[in-house]
Coordinates of C-alpha atoms and ligand atoms in Angstrom, one line a residue:
X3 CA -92.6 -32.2 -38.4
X4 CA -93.1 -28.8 -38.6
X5 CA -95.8 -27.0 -36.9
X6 CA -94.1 -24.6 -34.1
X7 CA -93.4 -21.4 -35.6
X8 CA -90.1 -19.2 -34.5
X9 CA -90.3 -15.2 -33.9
X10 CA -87.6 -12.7 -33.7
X11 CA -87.3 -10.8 -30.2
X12 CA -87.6 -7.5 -31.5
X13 CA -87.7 -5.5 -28.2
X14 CA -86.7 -6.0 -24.3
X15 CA -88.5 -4.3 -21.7
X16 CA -87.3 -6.0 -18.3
X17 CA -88.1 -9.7 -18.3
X18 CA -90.7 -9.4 -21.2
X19 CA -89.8 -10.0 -24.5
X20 CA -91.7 -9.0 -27.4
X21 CA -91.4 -11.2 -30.3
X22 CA -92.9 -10.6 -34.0
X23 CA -94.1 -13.1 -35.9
X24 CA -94.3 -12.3 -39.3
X25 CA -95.3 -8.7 -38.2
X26 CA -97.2 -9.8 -35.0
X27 CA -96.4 -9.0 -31.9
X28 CA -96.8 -11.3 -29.1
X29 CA -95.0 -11.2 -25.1
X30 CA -93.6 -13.8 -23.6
X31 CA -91.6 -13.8 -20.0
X32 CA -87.6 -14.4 -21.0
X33 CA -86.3 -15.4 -17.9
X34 CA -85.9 -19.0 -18.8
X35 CA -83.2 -19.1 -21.3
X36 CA -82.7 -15.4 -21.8
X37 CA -82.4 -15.0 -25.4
X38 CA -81.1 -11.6 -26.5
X39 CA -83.0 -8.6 -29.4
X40 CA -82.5 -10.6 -33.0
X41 CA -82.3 -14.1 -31.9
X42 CA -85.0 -16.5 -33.1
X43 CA -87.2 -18.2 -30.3
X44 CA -89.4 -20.6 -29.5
X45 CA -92.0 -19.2 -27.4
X46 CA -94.9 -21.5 -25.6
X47 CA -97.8 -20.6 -22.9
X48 CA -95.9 -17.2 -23.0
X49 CA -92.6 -18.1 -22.3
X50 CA -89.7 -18.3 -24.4
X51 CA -88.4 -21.7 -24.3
X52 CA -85.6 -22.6 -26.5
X53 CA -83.0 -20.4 -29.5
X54 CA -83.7 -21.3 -32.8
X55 CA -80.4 -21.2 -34.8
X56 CA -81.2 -17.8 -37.2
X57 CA -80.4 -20.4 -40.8
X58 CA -82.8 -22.9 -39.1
X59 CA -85.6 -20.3 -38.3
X60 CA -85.5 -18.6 -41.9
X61 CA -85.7 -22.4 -43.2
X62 CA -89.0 -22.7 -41.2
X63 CA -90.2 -19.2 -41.7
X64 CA -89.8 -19.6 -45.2
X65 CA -92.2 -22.4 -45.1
X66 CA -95.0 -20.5 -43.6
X67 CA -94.7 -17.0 -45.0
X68 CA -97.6 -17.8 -47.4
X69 CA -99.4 -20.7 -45.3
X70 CA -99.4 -18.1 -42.4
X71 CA -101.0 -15.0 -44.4
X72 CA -103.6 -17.7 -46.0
X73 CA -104.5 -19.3 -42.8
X74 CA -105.4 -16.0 -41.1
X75 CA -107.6 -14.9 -43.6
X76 CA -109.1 -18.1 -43.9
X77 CA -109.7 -17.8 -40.0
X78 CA -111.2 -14.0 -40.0
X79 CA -113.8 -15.9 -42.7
X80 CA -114.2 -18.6 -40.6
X81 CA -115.0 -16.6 -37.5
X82 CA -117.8 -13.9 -39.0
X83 CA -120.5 -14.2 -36.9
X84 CA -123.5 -15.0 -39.3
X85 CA -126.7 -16.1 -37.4
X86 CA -129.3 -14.1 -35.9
X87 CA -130.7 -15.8 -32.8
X88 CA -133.9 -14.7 -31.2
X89 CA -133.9 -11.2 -30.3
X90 CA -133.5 -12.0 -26.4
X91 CA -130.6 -13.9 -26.3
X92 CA -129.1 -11.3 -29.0
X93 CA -129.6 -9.2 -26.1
X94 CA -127.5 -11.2 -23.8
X95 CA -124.9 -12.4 -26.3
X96 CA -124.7 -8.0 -26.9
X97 CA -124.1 -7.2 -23.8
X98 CA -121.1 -8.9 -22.9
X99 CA -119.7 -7.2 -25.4
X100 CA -120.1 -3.4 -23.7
X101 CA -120.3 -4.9 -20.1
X102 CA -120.0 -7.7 -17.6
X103 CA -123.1 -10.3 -17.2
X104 CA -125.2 -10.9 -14.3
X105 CA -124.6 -14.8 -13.1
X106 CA -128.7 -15.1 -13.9
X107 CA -127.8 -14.5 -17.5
X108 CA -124.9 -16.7 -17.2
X109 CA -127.3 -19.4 -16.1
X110 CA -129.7 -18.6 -19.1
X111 CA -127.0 -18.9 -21.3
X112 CA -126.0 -22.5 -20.3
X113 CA -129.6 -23.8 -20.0
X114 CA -129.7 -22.3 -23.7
X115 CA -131.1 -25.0 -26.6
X116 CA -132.5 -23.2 -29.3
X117 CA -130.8 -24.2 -32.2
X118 CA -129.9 -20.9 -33.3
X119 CA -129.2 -19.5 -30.0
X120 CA -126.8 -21.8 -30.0
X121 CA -124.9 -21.0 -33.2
X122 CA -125.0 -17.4 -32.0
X123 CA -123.2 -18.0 -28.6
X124 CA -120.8 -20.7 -30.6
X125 CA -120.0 -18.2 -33.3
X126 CA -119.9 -15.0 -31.1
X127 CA -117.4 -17.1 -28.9
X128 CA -115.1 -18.0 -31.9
X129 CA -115.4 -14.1 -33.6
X130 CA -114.2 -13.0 -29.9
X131 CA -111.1 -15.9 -30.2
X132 CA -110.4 -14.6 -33.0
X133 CA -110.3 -10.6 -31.9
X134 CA -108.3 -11.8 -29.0
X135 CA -105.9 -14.2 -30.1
X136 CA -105.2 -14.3 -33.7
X137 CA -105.1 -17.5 -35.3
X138 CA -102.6 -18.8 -32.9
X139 CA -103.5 -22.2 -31.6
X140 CA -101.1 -23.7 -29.0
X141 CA -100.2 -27.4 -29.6
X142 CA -99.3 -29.0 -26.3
X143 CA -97.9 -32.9 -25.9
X144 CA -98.9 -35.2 -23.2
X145 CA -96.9 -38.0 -21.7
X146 CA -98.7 -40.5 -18.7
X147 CA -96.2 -41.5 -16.8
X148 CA -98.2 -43.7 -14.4
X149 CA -101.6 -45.1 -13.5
X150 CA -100.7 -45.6 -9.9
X151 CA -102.7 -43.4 -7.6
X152 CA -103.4 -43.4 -4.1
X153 CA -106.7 -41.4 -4.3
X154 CA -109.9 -42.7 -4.9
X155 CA -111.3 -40.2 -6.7
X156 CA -115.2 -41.4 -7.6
X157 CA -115.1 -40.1 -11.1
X158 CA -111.3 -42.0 -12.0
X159 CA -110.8 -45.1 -13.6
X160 CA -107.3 -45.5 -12.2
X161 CA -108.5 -44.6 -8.9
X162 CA -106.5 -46.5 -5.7
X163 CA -109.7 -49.5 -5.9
X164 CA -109.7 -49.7 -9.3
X165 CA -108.9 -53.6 -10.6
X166 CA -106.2 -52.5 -13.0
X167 CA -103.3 -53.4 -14.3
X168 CA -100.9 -50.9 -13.5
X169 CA -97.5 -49.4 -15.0
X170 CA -94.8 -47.0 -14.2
X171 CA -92.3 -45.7 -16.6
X172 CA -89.1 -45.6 -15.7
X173 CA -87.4 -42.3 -15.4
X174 CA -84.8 -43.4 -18.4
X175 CA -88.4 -44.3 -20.3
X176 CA -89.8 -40.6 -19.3
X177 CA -86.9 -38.8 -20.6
X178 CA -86.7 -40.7 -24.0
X179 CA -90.5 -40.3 -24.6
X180 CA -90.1 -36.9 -23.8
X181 CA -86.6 -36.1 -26.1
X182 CA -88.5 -38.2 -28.7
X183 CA -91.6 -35.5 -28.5
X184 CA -89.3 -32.8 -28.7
X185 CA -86.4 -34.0 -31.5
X186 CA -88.3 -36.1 -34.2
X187 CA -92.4 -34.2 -33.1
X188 CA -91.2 -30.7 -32.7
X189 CA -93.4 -30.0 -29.6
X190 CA -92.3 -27.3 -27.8
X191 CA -94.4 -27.9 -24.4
X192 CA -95.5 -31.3 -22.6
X193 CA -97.2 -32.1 -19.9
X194 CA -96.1 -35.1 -17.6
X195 CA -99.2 -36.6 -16.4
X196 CA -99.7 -39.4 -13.5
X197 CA -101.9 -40.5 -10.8
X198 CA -100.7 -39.7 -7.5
X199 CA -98.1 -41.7 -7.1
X200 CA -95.7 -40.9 -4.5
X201 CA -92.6 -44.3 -5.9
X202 CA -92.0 -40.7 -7.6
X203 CA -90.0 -39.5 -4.6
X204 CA -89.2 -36.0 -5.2
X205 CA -85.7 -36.8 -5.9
X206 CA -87.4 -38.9 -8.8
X207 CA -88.8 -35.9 -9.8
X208 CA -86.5 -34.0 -9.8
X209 CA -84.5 -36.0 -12.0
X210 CA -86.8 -36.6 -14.7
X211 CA -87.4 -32.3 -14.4
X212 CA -83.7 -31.5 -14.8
X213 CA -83.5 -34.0 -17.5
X214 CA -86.5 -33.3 -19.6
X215 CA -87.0 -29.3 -19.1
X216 CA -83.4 -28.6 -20.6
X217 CA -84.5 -30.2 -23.8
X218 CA -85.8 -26.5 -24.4
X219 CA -89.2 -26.9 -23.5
X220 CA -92.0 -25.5 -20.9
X221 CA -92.8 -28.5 -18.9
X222 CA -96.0 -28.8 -16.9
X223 CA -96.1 -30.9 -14.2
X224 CA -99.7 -32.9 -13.5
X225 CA -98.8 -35.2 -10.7
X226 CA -101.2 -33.9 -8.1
X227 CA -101.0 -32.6 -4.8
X228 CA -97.4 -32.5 -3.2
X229 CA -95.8 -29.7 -0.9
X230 CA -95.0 -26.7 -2.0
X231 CA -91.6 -27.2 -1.4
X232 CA -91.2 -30.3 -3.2
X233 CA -93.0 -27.8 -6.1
X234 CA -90.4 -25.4 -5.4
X235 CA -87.4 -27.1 -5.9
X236 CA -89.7 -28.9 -9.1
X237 CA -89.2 -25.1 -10.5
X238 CA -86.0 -24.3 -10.2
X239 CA -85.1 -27.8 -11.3
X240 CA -86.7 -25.8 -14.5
X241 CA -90.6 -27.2 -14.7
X242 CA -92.5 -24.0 -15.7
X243 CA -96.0 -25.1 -15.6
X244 CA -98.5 -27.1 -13.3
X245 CA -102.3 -28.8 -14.4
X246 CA -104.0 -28.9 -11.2
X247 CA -107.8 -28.7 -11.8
X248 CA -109.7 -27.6 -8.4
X249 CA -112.8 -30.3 -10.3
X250 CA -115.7 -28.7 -8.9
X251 CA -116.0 -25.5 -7.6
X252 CA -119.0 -26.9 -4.9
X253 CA -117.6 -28.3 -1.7
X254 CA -120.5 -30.4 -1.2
X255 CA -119.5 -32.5 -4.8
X256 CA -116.5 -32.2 -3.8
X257 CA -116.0 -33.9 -0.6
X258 CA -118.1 -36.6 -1.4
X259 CA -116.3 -37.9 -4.7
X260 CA -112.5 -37.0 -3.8
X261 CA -112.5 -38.8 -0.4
X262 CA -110.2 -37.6 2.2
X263 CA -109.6 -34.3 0.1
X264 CA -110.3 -30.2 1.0
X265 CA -111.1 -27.8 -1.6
X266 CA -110.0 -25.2 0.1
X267 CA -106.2 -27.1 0.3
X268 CA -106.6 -27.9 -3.4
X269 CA -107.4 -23.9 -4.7
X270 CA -105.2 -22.4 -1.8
X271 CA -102.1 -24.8 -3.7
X272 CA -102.7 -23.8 -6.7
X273 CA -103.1 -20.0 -6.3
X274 CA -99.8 -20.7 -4.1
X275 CA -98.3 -22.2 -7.2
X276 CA -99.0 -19.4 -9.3
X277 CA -97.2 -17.1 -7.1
X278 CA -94.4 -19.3 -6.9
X279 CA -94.0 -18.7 -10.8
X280 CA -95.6 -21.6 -12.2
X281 CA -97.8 -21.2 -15.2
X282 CA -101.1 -22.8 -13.6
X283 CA -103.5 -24.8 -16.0
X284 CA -106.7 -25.5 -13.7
X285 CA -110.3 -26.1 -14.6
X286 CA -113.3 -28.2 -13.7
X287 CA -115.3 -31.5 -15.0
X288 CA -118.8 -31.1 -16.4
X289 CA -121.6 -33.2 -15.6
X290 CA -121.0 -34.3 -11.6
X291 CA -123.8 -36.0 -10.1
X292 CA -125.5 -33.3 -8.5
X293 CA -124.1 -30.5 -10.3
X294 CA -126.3 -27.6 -11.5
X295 CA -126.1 -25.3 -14.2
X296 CA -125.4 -22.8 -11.5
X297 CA -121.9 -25.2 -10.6
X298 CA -121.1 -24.3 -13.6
X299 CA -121.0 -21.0 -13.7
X300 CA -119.4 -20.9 -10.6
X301 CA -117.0 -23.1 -11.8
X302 CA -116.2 -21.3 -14.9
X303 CA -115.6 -17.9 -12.4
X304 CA -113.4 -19.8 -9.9
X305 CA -111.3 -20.6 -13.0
X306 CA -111.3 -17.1 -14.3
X307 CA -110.4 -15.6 -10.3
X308 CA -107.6 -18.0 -10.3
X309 CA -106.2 -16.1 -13.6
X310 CA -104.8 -19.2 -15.0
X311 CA -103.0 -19.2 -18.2
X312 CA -105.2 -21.6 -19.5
X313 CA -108.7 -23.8 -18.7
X314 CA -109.0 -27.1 -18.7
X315 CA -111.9 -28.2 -18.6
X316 CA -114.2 -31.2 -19.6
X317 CA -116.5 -33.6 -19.6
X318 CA -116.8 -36.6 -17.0
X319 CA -116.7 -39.9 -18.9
X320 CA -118.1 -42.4 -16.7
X321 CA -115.5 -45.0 -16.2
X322 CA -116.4 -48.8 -15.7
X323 CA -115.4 -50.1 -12.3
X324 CA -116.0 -46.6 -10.9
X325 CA -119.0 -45.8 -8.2
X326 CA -119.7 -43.2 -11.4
X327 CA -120.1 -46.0 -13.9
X328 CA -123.2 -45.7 -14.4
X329 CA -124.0 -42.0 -14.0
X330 CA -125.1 -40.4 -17.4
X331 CA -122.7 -39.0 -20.1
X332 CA -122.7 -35.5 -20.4
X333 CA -124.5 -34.5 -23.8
X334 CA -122.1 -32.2 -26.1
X335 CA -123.5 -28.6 -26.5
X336 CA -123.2 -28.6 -22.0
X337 CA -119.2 -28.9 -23.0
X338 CA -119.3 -26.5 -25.9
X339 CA -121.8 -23.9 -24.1
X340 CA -118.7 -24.0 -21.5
X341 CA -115.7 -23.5 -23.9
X342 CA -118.5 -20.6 -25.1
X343 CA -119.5 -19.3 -22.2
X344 CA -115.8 -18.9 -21.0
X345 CA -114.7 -17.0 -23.6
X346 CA -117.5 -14.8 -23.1
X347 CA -117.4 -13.8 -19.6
X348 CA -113.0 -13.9 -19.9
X349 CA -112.0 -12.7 -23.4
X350 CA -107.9 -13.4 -23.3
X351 CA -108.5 -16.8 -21.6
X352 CA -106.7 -19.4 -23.5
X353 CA -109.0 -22.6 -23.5
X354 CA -107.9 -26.5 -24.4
X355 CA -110.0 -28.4 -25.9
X356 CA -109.8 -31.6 -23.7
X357 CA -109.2 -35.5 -24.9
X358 CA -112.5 -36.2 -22.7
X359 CA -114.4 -33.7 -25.1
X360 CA -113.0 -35.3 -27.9
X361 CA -114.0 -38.9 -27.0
X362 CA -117.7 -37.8 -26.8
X363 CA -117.8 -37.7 -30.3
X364 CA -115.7 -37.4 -34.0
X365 CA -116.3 -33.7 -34.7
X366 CA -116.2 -32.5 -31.0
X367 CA -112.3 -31.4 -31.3
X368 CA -113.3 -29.2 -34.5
X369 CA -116.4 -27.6 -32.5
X370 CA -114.7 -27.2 -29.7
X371 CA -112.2 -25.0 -31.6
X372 CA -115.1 -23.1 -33.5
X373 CA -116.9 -22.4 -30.1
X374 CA -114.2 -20.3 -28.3
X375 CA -110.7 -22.8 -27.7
X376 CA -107.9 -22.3 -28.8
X377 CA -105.3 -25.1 -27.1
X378 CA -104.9 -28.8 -27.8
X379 CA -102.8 -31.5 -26.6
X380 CA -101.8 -34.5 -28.7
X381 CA -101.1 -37.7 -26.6
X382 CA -97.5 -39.1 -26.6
X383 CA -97.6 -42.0 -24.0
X384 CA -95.9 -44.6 -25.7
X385 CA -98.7 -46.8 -26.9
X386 CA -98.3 -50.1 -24.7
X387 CA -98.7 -47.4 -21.6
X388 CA -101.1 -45.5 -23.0
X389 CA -103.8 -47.8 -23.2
X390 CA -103.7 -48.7 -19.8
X391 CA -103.9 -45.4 -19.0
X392 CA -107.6 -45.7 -18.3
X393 CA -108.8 -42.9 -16.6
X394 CA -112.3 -43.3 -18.5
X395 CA -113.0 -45.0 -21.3
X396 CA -112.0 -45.0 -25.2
X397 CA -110.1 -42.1 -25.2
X398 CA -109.8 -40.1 -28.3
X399 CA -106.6 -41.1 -29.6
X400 CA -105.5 -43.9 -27.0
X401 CA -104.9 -46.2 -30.2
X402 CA -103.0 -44.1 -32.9
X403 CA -99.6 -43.9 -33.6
X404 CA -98.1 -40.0 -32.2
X405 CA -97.5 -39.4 -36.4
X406 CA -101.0 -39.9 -36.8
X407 CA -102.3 -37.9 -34.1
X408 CA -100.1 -35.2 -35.4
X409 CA -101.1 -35.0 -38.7
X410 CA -104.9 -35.3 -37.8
X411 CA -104.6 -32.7 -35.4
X412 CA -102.2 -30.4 -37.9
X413 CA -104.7 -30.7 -41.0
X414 CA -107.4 -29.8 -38.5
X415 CA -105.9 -26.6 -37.5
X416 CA -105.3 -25.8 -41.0
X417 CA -108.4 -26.4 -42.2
X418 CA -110.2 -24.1 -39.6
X419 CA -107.1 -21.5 -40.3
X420 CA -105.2 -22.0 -37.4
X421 CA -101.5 -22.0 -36.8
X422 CA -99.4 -23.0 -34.1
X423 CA -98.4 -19.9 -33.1
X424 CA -97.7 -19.2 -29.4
X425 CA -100.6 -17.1 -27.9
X426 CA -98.4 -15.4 -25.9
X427 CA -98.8 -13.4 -22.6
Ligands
SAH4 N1 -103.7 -37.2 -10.5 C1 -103.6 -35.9 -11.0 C2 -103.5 -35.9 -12.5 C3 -104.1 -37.0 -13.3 S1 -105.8 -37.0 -13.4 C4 -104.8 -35.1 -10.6 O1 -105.8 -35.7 -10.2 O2 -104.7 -33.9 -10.6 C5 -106.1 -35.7 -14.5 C6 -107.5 -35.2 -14.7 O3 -108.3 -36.3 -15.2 C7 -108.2 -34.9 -13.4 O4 -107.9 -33.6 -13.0 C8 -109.7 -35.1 -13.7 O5 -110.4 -33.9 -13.9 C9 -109.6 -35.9 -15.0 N2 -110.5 -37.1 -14.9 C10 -110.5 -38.1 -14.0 N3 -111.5 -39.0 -14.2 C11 -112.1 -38.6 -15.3 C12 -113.3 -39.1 -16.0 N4 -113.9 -40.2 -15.7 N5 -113.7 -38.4 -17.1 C13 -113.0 -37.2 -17.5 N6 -112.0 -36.7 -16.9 C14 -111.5 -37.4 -15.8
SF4_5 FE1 -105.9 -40.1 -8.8 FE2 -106.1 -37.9 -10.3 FE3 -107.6 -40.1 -10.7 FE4 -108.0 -38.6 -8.6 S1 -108.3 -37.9 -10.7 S2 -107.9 -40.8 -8.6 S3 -106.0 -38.0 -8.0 S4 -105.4 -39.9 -11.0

């Protein structure tokens, strides 16, 4: 499968290294393998990950040269912004491009419904993703490790009460999923995902990290909370990245549905984390019992102070068994208005377009991408695990085979112009 696309490092300055791709230039931090001006790279989330062989990148280079030049230009087209709105929200959606918007207008954009209003803030969003960040699209994979947890978060369907039946892979398990995703896939950066399950001793951990970061990757870790020294010694045993979302910026929600929990620990971790090295992935969920539009905002701000390298955020999916079972769905346009609004208010953010938005509904992936994202990730938890994996319900993709997921996803992104490019620094 090919969908990562090599550069050539062109230039050095200190640890950064710029890298052109096919006559774009994009940074990326070189620390990890330290790859030398001329050499062919894999860069991912801004950091170069792996050396392509130079016969091997011009085999793959060759195979884009056209694709890549038709794709951009299809995703210019794509990204013109064409409707009009009514003349106050033109106001609003005008100003944040000459200066910074009050949180009242922030508000006023996410209570927003007009129809047209709408397109406007979903097309302004993409034309700005596209100003920013090219055409790139970053293409992450995602492997759940285990549904053991020993929080009972109110929102989780794997939660510690949660009637389940419950697996753990085995470390041998982890790294073949994981050299599987990266030999016969081609992805260049996964995520190990889990409850928090502490039979992962940090020795565990630090196994599975030695053995699946030197497959020439940038591994995030999404295991929870665990002391920054175990995260310490999870870095330099070569994990790169951590997806901790701080789930809602109010303490109030907070502390009622993550029992036993402190916001203030979780935020104060992962702004730790980030100085520690790690590239941080954080976010919120939409749709909280008692959340207001105003959460939001707040939540999208917290995200944006805690200069992560990318959001992730989305919608709660009420999950059966779950003191939130029968709290209502989120509707659609609140997620979208999110991705929007984010890209707004922090132009070089790089956004994911979440699994939980695409389980609302069958075109929710391709509008979250033409409303201001620019990230995915493509599930590969071998199948028998990833069903039980039942943090809510029907998850997009929880029954496909990873080929399938890939080529849905890959058509996708070319079809809307995209290429997996990395967005770099
Ligand atoms: N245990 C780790 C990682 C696994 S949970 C942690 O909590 O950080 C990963 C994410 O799943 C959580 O951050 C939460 O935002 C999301 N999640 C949990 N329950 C959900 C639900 N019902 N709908 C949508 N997302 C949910
Ligand atoms: Fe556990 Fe994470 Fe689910 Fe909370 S959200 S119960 S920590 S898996």
């Amino acid at each position: 499968m090919c969908y990562a696309i090599p550069g050539k490092i062109v230039e050095l300055q200190g640890k950064i290294a710029i890298i052109d791709y096919f006559g774009e230039k994009r940074k990326a931090i070189n620390d990890f393998i330290e790859a030398r001006i001329g050499e062919y790279v894999y860069a991912q989330g801004g950091l170069v990950v792996a050396k392509v062989p130079k016969k091997k990148a011009e085999e793959i280079l060759n195979f884009w040269k056209n694709r890549f030049f038709e794709l951009k230009s299809l995703d210019k087209r794509m990204s013109e912004v064409k409707v009009k709105g009514s003349p106050k929200f033109l106001y609003l959606i005008e100003k944040t491009t000459k200066s910074e918007l009050t949180k009242k207008e922030m508000i006023e954009i996410i209570k927003t419904n007009r129809e047209n209003d709408l397109k406007l803030l979903f097309e302004t969003a993409n034309n700005i993703r596209q100003r920013f960040h090219g055409n790139s699209c970053c293409v992450h994979g995602i492997i759940e490790f285990s549904n053991y947890c020993e929080n009972n978060c109110f929102y989780c369907g794997i939660r510690k009460d949660s009637k389940i039946k419950r697996y753990r892979m085995s470390i041998k398990e982890i790294v073949e999923t994981a050299k599987e995703a990266v030999k016969k896939y081609g992805f260049k950066s996964l995520v190990l995902q889990s409850g928090e399950d502490f039979w992962y001793t940090e020795e565990k951990l630090l196994r599975i990290v030695k053995e699946t970061s030197k497959l020439g990757i940038l591994l995030f870790l999404s295991i929870g909370e665990r002391s920054e020294k175990t995260y310490e010694k999870l870095y330099n045993a070569g994990a790169r990245g951590v997806l901790l979302r701080f789930e809602t910026s109010n303490e109030k929600i907070f502390k009622k549905l993550r029992p036993g929990k402190s916001l203030k620990k979780r935020i104060s971790l992962i702004k730790n984390l980030r100085n520690m090295g790690y590239i941080i992935a954080t976010g919120f969920l939409i749709g909280l019992p008692g959340e207001s539009e105003k959460d939001i905002v707040n939540n999208i701000l917290l995200t944006k102070k805690l200069k992560p390298e990318m959001y992730s955020f989305g919608p709660m999916i009420p999950a059966k068994n779950t003191p939130l079972e029968n709290h209502k769905q989120v509707d659609k346009n609140l997620v979208l208005k999110t991705i929007a609004l984010s890209r707004l208010i922090d132009k070089k953010a790089k956004i994911l377009v979440t699994t939980a938005l695409e389980t609302l509904d069958k075109n929710a992936k391709k509008q979250g991408l033409l409303s201001g994202a620019n990230s995915l990730m493509i599930n590969v938890t071998p199948l028998k695990y990833r069903r039980l994996y039942g943090i809510y319900p029907n998850r997009a993709g929880s029954d496909k085979e990873i080929d399938e997921n890939i080529k849905e996803t890959v058509d996708l992104l070319y079809s809307l112009g995209r290429a997996p490019t990395d967005l770099g620094l």
